GROMACS .gro file of N, CA, C and O in nm:
model
  456
    1MET      N    1   0.084  -0.117   0.001
    1MET     CA    2  -0.001   0.000   0.000
    1MET      C    3   0.088   0.124   0.000
    1MET      O    4   0.190   0.127   0.066
    2LEU      N    5   0.047   0.224  -0.075
    2LEU     CA    6   0.112   0.357  -0.071
    2LEU      C    7   0.027   0.445   0.017
    2LEU      O    8  -0.095   0.430   0.021
    3THR      N    9   0.085   0.537   0.086
    3THR     CA   10   0.004   0.629   0.163
    3THR      C   11   0.052   0.772   0.150
    3THR      O   12   0.170   0.798   0.149
    4LYS      N   13  -0.045   0.862   0.135
    4LYS     CA   14  -0.017   1.005   0.135
    4LYS      C   15  -0.067   1.067   0.266
    4LYS      O   16  -0.082   1.185   0.276
    5ILE      N   17  -0.100   0.986   0.363
    5ILE     CA   18  -0.154   1.037   0.487
    5ILE      C   19  -0.045   1.100   0.574
    5ILE      O   20   0.071   1.061   0.565
    6TYR      N   21  -0.085   1.191   0.658
    6TYR     CA   22   0.012   1.268   0.735
    6TYR      C   23   0.009   1.243   0.886
    6TYR      O   24   0.113   1.250   0.947
    7PRO      N   25  -0.108   1.217   0.947
    7PRO     CA   26  -0.105   1.198   1.094
    7PRO      C   27  -0.019   1.079   1.132
    7PRO      O   28  -0.044   0.967   1.092
    8HIS      N   29   0.082   1.107   1.208
    8HIS     CA   30   0.175   1.001   1.247
    8HIS      C   31   0.108   0.895   1.331
    8HIS      O   32   0.147   0.778   1.326
    9SER      N   33   0.004   0.930   1.408
    9SER     CA   34  -0.063   0.829   1.489
    9SER      C   35  -0.134   0.726   1.401
    9SER      O   36  -0.134   0.608   1.432
   10LEU      N   37  -0.191   0.768   1.289
   10LEU     CA   38  -0.256   0.675   1.198
   10LEU      C   39  -0.151   0.583   1.134
   10LEU      O   40  -0.170   0.461   1.128
   11ILE      N   41  -0.042   0.638   1.090
   11ILE     CA   42   0.066   0.559   1.033
   11ILE      C   43   0.115   0.456   1.138
   11ILE      O   44   0.132   0.338   1.107
   12HIS      N   45   0.136   0.501   1.259
   12HIS     CA   46   0.183   0.414   1.367
   12HIS      C   47   0.083   0.300   1.393
   12HIS      O   48   0.122   0.183   1.408
   13LYS      N   49  -0.046   0.332   1.397
   13LYS     CA   50  -0.148   0.229   1.423
   13LYS      C   51  -0.154   0.126   1.310
   13LYS      O   52  -0.170   0.008   1.336
   14LEU      N   53  -0.144   0.171   1.185
   14LEU     CA   54  -0.145   0.078   1.073
   14LEU      C   55  -0.027  -0.017   1.081
   14LEU      O   56  -0.041  -0.138   1.062
   15ARG      N   57   0.089   0.037   1.109
   15ARG     CA   58   0.208  -0.049   1.123
   15ARG      C   59   0.193  -0.144   1.241
   15ARG      O   60   0.238  -0.259   1.234
   16GLY      N   61   0.128  -0.098   1.347
   16GLY     CA   62   0.106  -0.183   1.464
   16GLY      C   63   0.013  -0.300   1.436
   16GLY      O   64   0.017  -0.400   1.508
   17LYS      N   65  -0.067  -0.289   1.333
   17LYS     CA   66  -0.158  -0.397   1.292
   17LYS      C   67  -0.099  -0.480   1.178
   17LYS      O   68  -0.170  -0.553   1.110
   18ASN      N   69   0.029  -0.464   1.154
   18ASN     CA   70   0.102  -0.539   1.050
   18ASN      C   71   0.045  -0.513   0.911
   18ASN      O   72   0.040  -0.603   0.828
   19ILE      N   73   0.001  -0.391   0.887
   19ILE     CA   74  -0.043  -0.350   0.754
   19ILE      C   75   0.078  -0.290   0.684
   19ILE      O   76   0.131  -0.189   0.729
   20ASN      N   77   0.122  -0.355   0.580
   20ASN     CA   78   0.244  -0.317   0.509
   20ASN      C   79   0.214  -0.203   0.412
   20ASN      O   80   0.123  -0.213   0.331
   21PHE      N   81   0.290  -0.096   0.421
   21PHE     CA   82   0.272   0.015   0.328
   21PHE      C   83   0.399   0.097   0.316
   21PHE      O   84   0.490   0.086   0.397
   22PHE      N   85   0.402   0.176   0.212
   22PHE     CA   86   0.512   0.268   0.183
   22PHE      C   87   0.457   0.409   0.202
   22PHE      O   88   0.357   0.444   0.139
   23SER      N   89   0.516   0.487   0.286
   23SER     CA   90   0.466   0.621   0.315
   23SER      C   91   0.532   0.724   0.223
   23SER      O   92   0.652   0.749   0.233
   24ILE      N   93   0.452   0.783   0.137
   24ILE     CA   94   0.500   0.891   0.051
   24ILE      C   95   0.547   1.007   0.138
   24ILE      O   96   0.650   1.067   0.116
   25TYR      N   97   0.470   1.037   0.243
   25TYR     CA   98   0.503   1.147   0.333
   25TYR      C   99   0.639   1.128   0.396
   25TYR      O  100   0.719   1.220   0.403
   26GLU      N  101   0.668   1.006   0.440
   26GLU     CA  102   0.795   0.980   0.508
   26GLU      C  103   0.913   0.964   0.411
   26GLU      O  104   1.024   1.003   0.442
   27ASP      N  105   0.887   0.903   0.295
   27ASP     CA  106   0.997   0.863   0.209
   27ASP      C  107   1.012   0.942   0.078
   27ASP      O  108   1.119   0.943   0.021
   28ASN      N  109   0.906   1.001   0.028
   28ASN     CA  110   0.912   1.071  -0.101
   28ASN      C  111   0.833   1.201  -0.097
   28ASN      O  112   0.766   1.236  -0.193
   29ARG      N  113   0.841   1.271   0.011
   29ARG     CA  114   0.763   1.395   0.028
   29ARG      C  115   0.790   1.489  -0.089
   29ARG      O  116   0.903   1.505  -0.133
   30GLY      N  117   0.682   1.546  -0.144
   30GLY     CA  118   0.697   1.642  -0.252
   30GLY      C  119   0.679   1.584  -0.391
   30GLY      O  120   0.673   1.657  -0.489
   31VAL      N  121   0.667   1.451  -0.402
   31VAL     CA  122   0.647   1.389  -0.533
   31VAL      C  123   0.507   1.425  -0.585
   31VAL      O  124   0.414   1.444  -0.505
   32SER      N  125   0.493   1.438  -0.714
   32SER     CA  126   0.365   1.480  -0.773
   32SER      C  127   0.261   1.368  -0.766
   32SER      O  128   0.294   1.250  -0.756
   33ASP      N  129   0.134   1.408  -0.774
   33ASP     CA  130   0.025   1.310  -0.776
   33ASP      C  131   0.040   1.216  -0.895
   33ASP      O  132   0.016   1.097  -0.883
   34ALA      N  133   0.081   1.269  -1.010
   34ALA     CA  134   0.100   1.185  -1.129
   34ALA      C  135   0.207   1.079  -1.103
   34ALA      O  136   0.191   0.963  -1.145
   35ASP      N  137   0.312   1.116  -1.034
   35ASP     CA  138   0.418   1.020  -1.001
   35ASP      C  139   0.368   0.913  -0.904
   35ASP      O  140   0.406   0.797  -0.915
   36ILE      N  141   0.284   0.954  -0.810
   36ILE     CA  142   0.227   0.857  -0.716
   36ILE      C  143   0.139   0.757  -0.791
   36ILE      O  144   0.145   0.636  -0.766
   37ILE      N  145   0.059   0.805  -0.885
   37ILE     CA  146  -0.026   0.717  -0.965
   37ILE      C  147   0.060   0.617  -1.041
   37ILE      O  148   0.032   0.497  -1.041
   38GLU      N  149   0.166   0.663  -1.104
   38GLU     CA  150   0.255   0.573  -1.179
   38GLU      C  151   0.322   0.473  -1.087
   38GLU      O  152   0.333   0.353  -1.121
   39LEU      N  153   0.365   0.517  -0.971
   39LEU     CA  154   0.429   0.428  -0.875
   39LEU      C  155   0.332   0.319  -0.831
   39LEU      O  156   0.369   0.203  -0.819
   40SER      N  157   0.205   0.355  -0.809
   40SER     CA  158   0.108   0.256  -0.764
   40SER      C  159   0.077   0.154  -0.872
   40SER      O  160   0.044   0.040  -0.843
   41LYS      N  161   0.087   0.194  -0.999
   41LYS     CA  162   0.063   0.098  -1.108
   41LYS      C  163   0.175  -0.004  -1.116
   41LYS      O  164   0.151  -0.120  -1.147
   42ASN      N  165   0.296   0.040  -1.092
   42ASN     CA  166   0.410  -0.048  -1.107
   42ASN      C  167   0.426  -0.147  -0.994
   42ASN      O  168   0.492  -0.248  -1.010
   43LEU      N  169   0.365  -0.120  -0.878
   43LEU     CA  170   0.388  -0.210  -0.766
   43LEU      C  171   0.298  -0.335  -0.765
   43LEU      O  172   0.352  -0.438  -0.733
   44PRO      N  173   0.171  -0.342  -0.795
   44PRO     CA  174   0.064  -0.245  -0.777
   44PRO      C  175   0.028  -0.234  -0.629
   44PRO      O  176   0.035  -0.332  -0.556
   45LYS      N  177  -0.015  -0.116  -0.588
   45LYS     CA  178  -0.048  -0.089  -0.449
   45LYS      C  179  -0.174  -0.005  -0.440
   45LYS      O  180  -0.211   0.063  -0.535
   46ILE      N  181  -0.235  -0.005  -0.325
   46ILE     CA  182  -0.349   0.079  -0.296
   46ILE      C  183  -0.297   0.211  -0.242
   46ILE      O  184  -0.213   0.214  -0.155
   47ILE      N  185  -0.350   0.321  -0.294
   47ILE     CA  186  -0.312   0.453  -0.247
   47ILE      C  187  -0.409   0.495  -0.136
   47ILE      O  188  -0.530   0.496  -0.157
   48LEU      N  189  -0.357   0.528  -0.021
   48LEU     CA  190  -0.437   0.575   0.092
   48LEU      C  191  -0.408   0.723   0.107
   48LEU      O  192  -0.293   0.762   0.125
   49THR      N  193  -0.512   0.807   0.096
   49THR     CA  194  -0.489   0.951   0.096
   49THR      C  195  -0.600   1.027   0.168
   49THR      O  196  -0.712   0.978   0.181
   50GLU      N  197  -0.567   1.147   0.211
   50GLU     CA  198  -0.663   1.243   0.265
   50GLU      C  199  -0.679   1.360   0.170
   50GLU      O  200  -0.754   1.453   0.198
   51ASP      N  201  -0.608   1.358   0.060
   51ASP     CA  202  -0.601   1.471  -0.034
   51ASP      C  203  -0.721   1.472  -0.128
   51ASP      O  204  -0.732   1.388  -0.217
   52LYS      N  205  -0.812   1.567  -0.110
   52LYS     CA  206  -0.932   1.579  -0.194
   52LYS      C  207  -0.895   1.598  -0.341
   52LYS      O  208  -0.961   1.546  -0.431
   53ASP      N  209  -0.791   1.673  -0.366
   53ASP     CA  210  -0.748   1.698  -0.504
   53ASP      C  211  -0.699   1.573  -0.574
   53ASP      O  212  -0.702   1.564  -0.696
   54PHE      N  213  -0.657   1.474  -0.497
   54PHE     CA  214  -0.607   1.351  -0.558
   54PHE      C  215  -0.719   1.279  -0.634
   54PHE      O  216  -0.697   1.227  -0.744
   55GLY      N  217  -0.838   1.277  -0.578
   55GLY     CA  218  -0.952   1.215  -0.647
   55GLY      C  219  -0.984   1.284  -0.777
   55GLY      O  220  -1.011   1.221  -0.879
   56GLU      N  221  -0.976   1.417  -0.776
   56GLU     CA  222  -0.998   1.493  -0.899
   56GLU      C  223  -0.892   1.456  -1.002
   56GLU      O  224  -0.922   1.440  -1.121
   57CYS      N  225  -0.769   1.441  -0.958
   57CYS     CA  226  -0.659   1.404  -1.047
   57CYS      C  227  -0.685   1.266  -1.109
   57CYS      O  228  -0.668   1.248  -1.230
   58VAL      N  229  -0.729   1.172  -1.032
   58VAL     CA  230  -0.754   1.036  -1.079
   58VAL      C  231  -0.860   1.037  -1.189
   58VAL      O  232  -0.842   0.979  -1.296
   59PHE      N  233  -0.973   1.104  -1.163
   59PHE     CA  234  -1.083   1.099  -1.258
   59PHE      C  235  -1.066   1.198  -1.374
   59PHE      O  236  -1.105   1.169  -1.487
   60ALA      N  237  -1.008   1.313  -1.351
   60ALA     CA  238  -0.987   1.410  -1.457
   60ALA      C  239  -0.888   1.361  -1.560
   60ALA      O  240  -0.900   1.389  -1.679
   61HIS      N  241  -0.788   1.287  -1.515
   61HIS     CA  242  -0.685   1.236  -1.606
   61HIS      C  243  -0.712   1.092  -1.648
   61HIS      O  244  -0.625   1.028  -1.706
   62ASN      N  245  -0.830   1.042  -1.611
   62ASN     CA  246  -0.872   0.909  -1.653
   62ASN      C  247  -0.768   0.803  -1.617
   62ASN      O  248  -0.735   0.717  -1.699
   63ALA      N  249  -0.716   0.812  -1.496
   63ALA     CA  250  -0.618   0.715  -1.449
   63ALA      C  251  -0.683   0.577  -1.444
   63ALA      O  252  -0.796   0.563  -1.401
   64LYS      N  253  -0.613   0.480  -1.491
   64LYS     CA  254  -0.666   0.345  -1.498
   64LYS      C  255  -0.581   0.248  -1.417
   64LYS      O  256  -0.464   0.274  -1.391
   65SER      N  257  -0.643   0.139  -1.379
   65SER     CA  258  -0.573   0.030  -1.310
   65SER      C  259  -0.503   0.073  -1.183
   65SER      O  260  -0.393   0.028  -1.153
   66ILE      N  261  -0.564   0.164  -1.109
   66ILE     CA  262  -0.510   0.202  -0.979
   66ILE      C  263  -0.617   0.178  -0.874
   66ILE      O  264  -0.733   0.153  -0.906
   67SER      N  265  -0.578   0.188  -0.749
   67SER     CA  266  -0.667   0.165  -0.638
   67SER      C  267  -0.643   0.275  -0.534
   67SER      O  268  -0.529   0.300  -0.498
   68VAL      N  269  -0.752   0.338  -0.489
   68VAL     CA  270  -0.739   0.451  -0.398
   68VAL      C  271  -0.838   0.436  -0.283
   68VAL      O  272  -0.955   0.403  -0.305
   69ILE      N  273  -0.790   0.461  -0.162
   69ILE     CA  274  -0.878   0.477  -0.046
   69ILE      C  275  -0.862   0.622  -0.002
   69ILE      O  276  -0.753   0.665   0.035
   70PHE      N  277  -0.972   0.696  -0.008
   70PHE     CA  278  -0.974   0.837   0.027
   70PHE      C  279  -1.042   0.852   0.162
   70PHE      O  280  -1.157   0.812   0.180
   71LEU      N  281  -0.971   0.907   0.259
   71LEU     CA  282  -1.023   0.924   0.395
   71LEU      C  283  -1.080   1.064   0.413
   71LEU      O  284  -1.012   1.163   0.383
   72ARG      N  285  -1.203   1.073   0.462
   72ARG     CA  286  -1.266   1.200   0.494
   72ARG      C  287  -1.309   1.196   0.640
   72ARG      O  288  -1.395   1.117   0.677
   73TYR      N  289  -1.245   1.281   0.719
   73TYR     CA  290  -1.276   1.284   0.863
   73TYR      C  291  -1.224   1.414   0.923
   73TYR      O  292  -1.141   1.482   0.864
   74SER      N  293  -1.276   1.446   1.040
   74SER     CA  294  -1.221   1.561   1.113
   74SER      C  295  -1.118   1.505   1.213
   74SER      O  296  -1.120   1.387   1.247
   75PHE      N  297  -1.031   1.592   1.256
   75PHE     CA  298  -0.924   1.550   1.346
   75PHE      C  299  -0.979   1.482   1.472
   75PHE      O  300  -0.922   1.385   1.522
   76SER      N  301  -1.095   1.526   1.518
   76SER     CA  302  -1.155   1.466   1.639
   76SER      C  303  -1.201   1.323   1.614
   76SER      O  304  -1.222   1.247   1.707
   77ASP      N  305  -1.214   1.283   1.487
   77ASP     CA  306  -1.256   1.148   1.451
   77ASP      C  307  -1.139   1.056   1.416
   77ASP      O  308  -1.158   0.948   1.361
   78LEU      N  309  -1.017   1.098   1.444
   78LEU     CA  310  -0.898   1.023   1.403
   78LEU      C  311  -0.901   0.880   1.457
   78LEU      O  312  -0.874   0.784   1.384
   79ALA      N  313  -0.936   0.862   1.583
   79ALA     CA  314  -0.938   0.726   1.641
   79ALA      C  315  -1.042   0.640   1.571
   79ALA      O  316  -1.017   0.523   1.538
   80SER      N  317  -1.159   0.697   1.542
   80SER     CA  318  -1.266   0.622   1.476
   80SER      C  319  -1.228   0.585   1.334
   80SER      O  320  -1.248   0.471   1.291
   81ILE      N  321  -1.175   0.681   1.258
   81ILE     CA  322  -1.140   0.654   1.118
   81ILE      C  323  -1.026   0.552   1.112
   81ILE      O  324  -1.021   0.470   1.021
   82THR      N  325  -0.939   0.554   1.210
   82THR     CA  326  -0.830   0.456   1.216
   82THR      C  327  -0.886   0.316   1.227
   82THR      O  328  -0.843   0.225   1.154
   83GLN      N  329  -0.982   0.296   1.313
   83GLN     CA  330  -1.043   0.165   1.329
   83GLN      C  331  -1.118   0.121   1.203
   83GLN      O  332  -1.110   0.005   1.162
   84VAL      N  333  -1.188   0.214   1.140
   84VAL     CA  334  -1.262   0.183   1.017
   84VAL      C  335  -1.164   0.138   0.908
   84VAL      O  336  -1.188   0.038   0.840
   85ILE      N  337  -1.055   0.210   0.890
   85ILE     CA  338  -0.961   0.178   0.784
   85ILE      C  339  -0.889   0.046   0.811
   85ILE      O  340  -0.866  -0.034   0.718
   86ILE      N  341  -0.856   0.018   0.935
   86ILE     CA  342  -0.792  -0.109   0.970
   86ILE      C  343  -0.886  -0.225   0.938
   86ILE      O  344  -0.847  -0.323   0.873
   87LYS      N  345  -1.012  -0.214   0.976
   87LYS     CA  346  -1.110  -0.320   0.947
   87LYS      C  347  -1.129  -0.338   0.797
   87LYS      O  348  -1.134  -0.450   0.747
   88LEU      N  349  -1.138  -0.227   0.724
   88LEU     CA  350  -1.156  -0.232   0.579
   88LEU      C  351  -1.040  -0.305   0.513
   88LEU      O  352  -1.059  -0.395   0.431
   89ILE      N  353  -0.919  -0.267   0.546
   89ILE     CA  354  -0.801  -0.326   0.483
   89ILE      C  355  -0.788  -0.473   0.520
   89ILE      O  356  -0.760  -0.557   0.434
   90LYS      N  357  -0.809  -0.507   0.644
   90LYS     CA  358  -0.798  -0.645   0.686
   90LYS      C  359  -0.903  -0.733   0.618
   90LYS      O  360  -0.876  -0.846   0.579
   91LYS      N  361  -1.026  -0.680   0.603
   91LYS     CA  362  -1.135  -0.758   0.547
   91LYS      C  363  -1.134  -0.762   0.395
   91LYS      O  364  -1.157  -0.866   0.334
   92GLU      N  365  -1.107  -0.649   0.330
   92GLU     CA  366  -1.128  -0.636   0.185
   92GLU      C  367  -1.000  -0.619   0.103
   92GLU      O  368  -1.009  -0.589  -0.015
   93ASN      N  369  -0.885  -0.634   0.161
   93ASN     CA  370  -0.759  -0.597   0.096
   93ASN      C  371  -0.754  -0.628  -0.053
   93ASN      O  372  -0.737  -0.541  -0.135
   94MET      N  373  -0.767  -0.751  -0.092
   94MET     CA  374  -0.756  -0.789  -0.234
   94MET      C  375  -0.876  -0.743  -0.315
   94MET      O  376  -0.866  -0.731  -0.437
   95ASN      N  377  -0.989  -0.719  -0.253
   95ASN     CA  378  -1.109  -0.675  -0.324
   95ASN      C  379  -1.112  -0.524  -0.347
   95ASN      O  380  -1.209  -0.473  -0.402
   96LEU      N  381  -1.009  -0.453  -0.306
   96LEU     CA  382  -1.006  -0.307  -0.320
   96LEU      C  383  -0.936  -0.259  -0.447
   96LEU      O  384  -0.936  -0.141  -0.476
   97PHE      N  385  -0.881  -0.352  -0.524
   97PHE     CA  386  -0.809  -0.311  -0.644
   97PHE      C  387  -0.904  -0.260  -0.751
   97PHE      O  388  -1.015  -0.310  -0.767
   98ARG      N  389  -0.858  -0.155  -0.821
   98ARG     CA  390  -0.931  -0.086  -0.927
   98ARG      C  391  -1.060  -0.022  -0.876
   98ARG      O  392  -1.159  -0.015  -0.947
   99LEU      N  393  -1.053   0.026  -0.751
   99LEU     CA  394  -1.165   0.099  -0.692
   99LEU      C  395  -1.114   0.230  -0.633
   99LEU      O  396  -1.000   0.240  -0.588
  100PHE      N  397  -1.203   0.329  -0.632
  100PHE     CA  398  -1.183   0.452  -0.555
  100PHE      C  399  -1.279   0.441  -0.440
  100PHE      O  400  -1.401   0.445  -0.461
  101VAL      N  401  -1.227   0.423  -0.320
  101VAL     CA  402  -1.310   0.399  -0.202
  101VAL      C  403  -1.302   0.523  -0.113
  101VAL      O  404  -1.194   0.563  -0.073
  102THR      N  405  -1.418   0.581  -0.087
  102THR     CA  406  -1.426   0.695   0.004
  102THR      C  407  -1.472   0.644   0.139
  102THR      O  408  -1.575   0.578   0.150
  103VAL      N  409  -1.393   0.674   0.243
  103VAL     CA  410  -1.421   0.622   0.376
  103VAL      C  411  -1.444   0.738   0.472
  103VAL      O  412  -1.362   0.829   0.483
  104THR      N  413  -1.558   0.734   0.541
  104THR     CA  414  -1.586   0.826   0.651
  104THR      C  415  -1.613   0.739   0.774
  104THR      O  416  -1.617   0.616   0.764
  105THR      N  417  -1.634   0.802   0.886
  105THR     CA  418  -1.667   0.724   1.006
  105THR      C  419  -1.808   0.665   0.996
  105THR      O  420  -1.839   0.570   1.067
  106GLU      N  421  -1.889   0.721   0.907
  106GLU     CA  422  -2.028   0.677   0.893
  106GLU      C  423  -2.052   0.577   0.781
  106GLU      O  424  -2.144   0.495   0.790
  107ARG      N  425  -1.973   0.586   0.671
  107ARG     CA  426  -1.999   0.498   0.558
  107ARG      C  427  -1.876   0.480   0.471
  107ARG      O  428  -1.781   0.556   0.478
  108ILE      N  429  -1.887   0.379   0.385
  108ILE     CA  430  -1.783   0.350   0.287
  108ILE      C  431  -1.850   0.347   0.150
  108ILE      O  432  -1.951   0.276   0.132
  109ARG      N  433  -1.796   0.423   0.055
  109ARG     CA  434  -1.853   0.429  -0.081
  109ARG      C  435  -1.749   0.380  -0.180
  109ARG      O  436  -1.634   0.422  -0.176
  110TYR      N  437  -1.790   0.292  -0.270
  110TYR     CA  438  -1.701   0.231  -0.368
  110TYR      C  439  -1.735   0.286  -0.508
  110TYR      O  440  -1.851   0.290  -0.546
  111ARG      N  441  -1.632   0.320  -0.585
  111ARG     CA  442  -1.649   0.365  -0.724
  111ARG      C  443  -1.543   0.293  -0.807
  111ARG      O  444  -1.424   0.294  -0.773
  112SER      N  445  -1.585   0.234  -0.916
  112SER     CA  446  -1.495   0.159  -1.000
  112SER      C  447  -1.397   0.248  -1.077
  112SER      O  448  -1.436   0.355  -1.124
  113ILE      N  449  -1.274   0.203  -1.088
  113ILE     CA  450  -1.171   0.268  -1.171
  113ILE      C  451  -1.127   0.160  -1.271
  113ILE      O  452  -1.062   0.064  -1.232
  114LYS      N  453  -1.162   0.177  -1.397
  114LYS     CA  454  -1.124   0.075  -1.496
  114LYS      C  455  -1.046   0.135  -1.606
  114LYS      O  456  -1.042   0.245  -1.637
   0.00000   0.00000   0.00000
């Protein structure tokens, strides 16, 4: 999994649950969204992001064969969204490919990326 997420507590919790990922924030800060998309195709990996503009980039540029989990939450919901994302990844990991998944504390919405 690739991640563009920034809260260190979320990164720490994911690693604590043995969820393997590569952190763009920690290792490639400043790389463009287009480069992240290309990197995810070559691995292939799921992109985990909080960046609203990233979704626009995916659909506006007709990105294909990628997988994105977009997190929408307020800082006060960090603990809740962390639990939601851990459950989602553990349960659906292989079924998340070629989807744009929007995750809130209240619901999960799936949109196909083909």
